[in-house]
XYZ file of C-alpha atoms in Angstrom:
256
model
C 134.667 -51.424 61.350
C 131.872 -53.876 62.204
C 129.141 -51.655 60.745
C 131.074 -51.128 57.506
C 131.813 -54.850 57.154
C 128.226 -56.032 57.594
C 126.850 -53.209 55.450
C 129.079 -54.509 52.659
C 127.627 -58.007 53.088
C 124.111 -56.571 52.920
C 124.996 -54.910 49.612
C 126.391 -58.195 48.261
C 123.236 -60.107 49.210
C 121.052 -57.509 47.486
C 123.213 -57.660 44.348
C 123.002 -61.462 44.257
C 119.234 -61.264 44.460
C 119.062 -58.792 41.561
C 121.332 -61.003 39.453
C 119.110 -64.050 40.040
C 116.062 -62.108 38.823
C 117.541 -62.197 35.313
C 117.092 -65.982 35.126
C 114.685 -67.256 32.479
C 112.814 -69.631 34.797
C 111.487 -69.047 38.331
C 113.179 -72.237 39.577
C 116.533 -70.648 38.761
C 115.831 -67.528 40.840
C 116.097 -69.156 44.225
C 119.042 -69.105 46.530
C 118.202 -66.567 49.242
C 118.574 -69.179 51.970
C 121.861 -70.480 50.555
C 123.331 -66.991 50.089
C 122.298 -65.897 53.547
C 123.852 -68.989 55.124
C 127.060 -68.919 53.061
C 127.773 -65.198 53.019
C 126.595 -64.222 56.468
C 125.705 -66.897 58.996
C 128.534 -69.377 58.407
C 131.181 -66.684 58.610
C 129.863 -64.815 61.636
C 128.330 -67.254 64.117
C 130.532 -68.765 66.849
C 131.765 -72.332 66.373
C 129.593 -73.458 69.309
C 126.543 -73.103 67.050
C 125.539 -74.998 63.925
C 123.138 -74.175 61.097
C 120.514 -76.629 59.898
C 116.956 -76.964 58.701
C 114.025 -79.059 59.821
C 111.624 -79.122 62.732
C 111.851 -78.348 66.449
C 110.435 -80.762 69.012
C 109.912 -80.914 72.762
C 109.358 -83.739 75.235
C 105.667 -83.861 74.319
C 106.091 -84.088 70.537
C 104.518 -87.191 69.007
C 105.845 -89.189 66.039
C 103.988 -89.118 62.727
C 101.427 -86.442 63.648
C 98.155 -86.483 61.686
C 97.443 -84.096 58.832
C 96.555 -80.714 60.244
C 98.946 -81.190 63.162
C 102.173 -81.203 61.199
C 105.055 -79.412 62.843
C 106.350 -76.388 60.909
C 109.610 -76.744 59.023
C 112.107 -73.947 59.600
C 114.265 -72.621 56.754
C 117.167 -72.143 59.152
C 117.632 -73.470 62.687
C 120.532 -72.144 64.751
C 121.373 -74.924 67.203
C 123.854 -75.701 69.964
C 126.551 -78.104 68.798
C 126.706 -79.725 72.241
C 123.083 -80.934 71.986
C 121.846 -84.109 70.277
C 119.498 -84.079 67.306
C 117.519 -86.559 65.208
C 118.746 -86.746 61.611
C 116.089 -87.532 59.010
C 118.400 -87.062 56.028
C 121.617 -85.307 55.105
C 119.765 -81.985 55.061
C 116.844 -82.277 57.518
C 116.772 -82.922 61.256
C 114.593 -82.677 64.338
C 116.090 -80.343 66.923
C 115.398 -80.430 70.646
C 113.859 -77.145 71.752
C 116.349 -76.968 74.633
C 119.166 -76.528 72.096
C 117.341 -74.490 69.461
C 118.515 -70.903 69.800
C 116.763 -69.271 66.851
C 114.943 -69.834 63.596
C 115.326 -67.715 60.471
C 112.883 -67.617 57.579
C 114.533 -66.342 54.405
C 112.198 -65.015 51.694
C 112.823 -63.604 48.238
C 109.777 -61.346 48.579
C 107.953 -60.660 51.838
C 104.170 -60.743 51.455
C 101.407 -60.673 54.039
C 100.814 -64.387 53.478
C 104.497 -65.186 54.048
C 104.490 -63.101 57.231
C 101.353 -64.842 58.503
C 102.943 -68.234 57.860
C 106.043 -67.180 59.785
C 103.912 -65.906 62.670
C 102.026 -69.213 62.847
C 105.270 -71.182 62.951
C 106.773 -68.792 65.507
C 103.775 -69.199 67.807
C 104.186 -72.979 67.694
C 107.923 -72.797 68.386
C 107.543 -70.322 71.250
C 104.796 -72.498 72.775
C 107.004 -75.593 73.000
C 107.855 -76.756 76.498
C 111.508 -76.016 77.164
C 112.857 -77.835 80.192
C 114.498 -75.658 82.837
C 118.261 -75.378 82.461
C 119.786 -77.673 85.088
C 123.177 -75.968 85.440
C 124.412 -72.472 86.170
C 122.930 -69.585 84.224
C 126.124 -69.337 82.164
C 125.442 -70.861 78.765
C 121.684 -71.124 79.303
C 119.691 -70.618 76.087
C 117.011 -67.946 75.739
C 113.696 -68.767 77.427
C 112.022 -69.225 74.040
C 113.194 -69.855 70.497
C 114.039 -66.542 68.850
C 112.389 -65.896 65.494
C 113.824 -63.857 62.629
C 112.534 -63.173 59.127
C 114.915 -61.901 56.446
C 113.614 -60.799 53.045
C 115.302 -59.512 49.919
C 112.287 -57.433 48.882
C 108.957 -56.428 50.328
C 106.345 -53.677 50.456
C 107.345 -50.118 49.711
C 107.146 -49.063 53.352
C 108.053 -50.832 56.600
C 104.856 -49.368 58.081
C 102.932 -51.787 55.872
C 104.634 -54.713 57.608
C 103.852 -53.290 61.032
C 100.231 -52.986 59.934
C 100.218 -56.652 58.936
C 101.459 -57.592 62.394
C 98.807 -55.482 64.129
C 96.107 -57.093 61.963
C 97.412 -60.575 62.712
C 97.305 -59.938 66.472
C 93.744 -58.654 66.241
C 92.458 -61.398 63.943
C 94.122 -64.274 65.798
C 93.702 -62.807 69.298
C 97.308 -63.663 70.059
C 99.961 -62.003 72.183
C 102.655 -60.105 70.234
C 105.186 -61.907 72.455
C 104.434 -65.108 70.504
C 105.242 -63.577 67.131
C 108.387 -62.935 65.118
C 111.081 -61.018 67.014
C 112.743 -59.185 64.135
C 112.046 -58.626 60.438
C 114.783 -57.430 58.095
C 114.145 -56.291 54.536
C 117.595 -55.876 53.026
C 118.259 -52.393 51.716
C 114.913 -51.132 53.020
C 114.567 -51.340 56.793
C 114.218 -53.363 59.961
C 111.354 -53.981 62.407
C 111.709 -55.519 65.849
C 109.527 -56.442 68.802
C 110.380 -54.020 71.585
C 110.442 -56.633 74.363
C 112.722 -58.836 72.261
C 115.420 -56.159 72.023
C 115.237 -54.046 75.191
C 118.948 -53.276 74.870
C 118.073 -50.990 71.950
C 116.380 -48.254 73.948
C 113.606 -46.357 72.154
C 112.776 -43.321 74.237
C 109.433 -42.638 72.537
C 108.040 -46.129 73.178
C 105.283 -46.671 75.758
C 103.744 -49.760 77.324
C 101.108 -49.722 74.588
C 103.707 -50.125 71.840
C 104.824 -53.569 70.699
C 107.100 -52.915 67.726
C 109.538 -50.377 66.393
C 110.747 -49.992 62.834
C 113.099 -47.825 60.858
C 113.422 -47.339 57.117
C 117.049 -47.186 56.004
C 119.211 -48.394 53.127
C 121.856 -50.008 55.317
C 122.514 -51.172 58.890
C 119.594 -53.608 58.614
C 121.684 -56.760 58.602
C 123.871 -55.120 61.230
C 120.859 -54.672 63.529
C 120.107 -58.379 63.173
C 123.723 -59.193 63.986
C 123.770 -57.028 67.106
C 120.638 -58.781 68.334
C 122.329 -62.130 67.780
C 125.231 -60.943 69.900
C 122.884 -60.701 72.901
C 122.365 -64.482 72.972
C 124.991 -66.155 70.764
C 127.408 -67.088 73.579
C 126.359 -70.549 74.765
C 129.389 -72.018 76.519
C 130.885 -68.995 78.212
C 129.726 -65.889 80.001
C 127.763 -63.838 77.431
C 129.754 -60.708 76.599
C 128.313 -57.236 76.861
C 128.226 -56.238 73.196
C 125.419 -53.684 73.206
C 128.000 -50.928 72.690
C 128.195 -51.987 69.031
C 124.499 -51.261 68.567
C 124.542 -48.167 70.755
C 127.239 -46.611 68.592
C 124.911 -46.489 65.564
C 122.316 -43.751 65.213
C 118.865 -44.797 63.959
C 116.959 -41.946 62.365
C 113.165 -41.560 62.460
C 112.380 -44.702 64.448
C 108.624 -45.389 64.439
C 106.793 -47.337 67.157
C 103.462 -49.160 66.841
């Protein structure tokens, strides 16, 4: 039931993107963020979480940083409703890293430049100083802000994206743990960082592998959703929902 439902939403999102491509001006072809929020996030996240956009700060963040030190703006911030925030406008806010659960970058077309930009922002977010949770472990957020990238189109093969990630690690001399946790290209495939989703056991992976990817027409949005289920509970004991992911067979999973 759950797989069929979310596969249907993935098909709707792809169809909306194709319809927008018929517009006569590029400014009329936007909407991937709005569709993703309206048709997926708003209807499937628990009420303890809210969706916003803006920047993420920690206790060391300074006001009005100089040019070159600007904080990255996130397309989508998934945030705990029981945490305060700083509102800049009706649409943009500053979110405390202690309450920021995840960021999502939504792209019409995934390019190497867009991926590099997401990786740079992810590194900054994961490097913020999150204060230790002062209560019981129940309801504690993840140790770092989780990073997702969702695209409506991209390169012909998911292996190209994995190659971009490998190149970025080598060129920037950065740990893969500081990069994006999952990349979804709707209707094409999904790539995830192995340490970010240990619940999805990949028997062929070794300690030298950092990512896994699979090329498939559906179950891509579903894979994102099952990963969200591993952290989405914030005010109660997190449920064991890995059975939903374990029930789906992934064919020809590649590791890099």
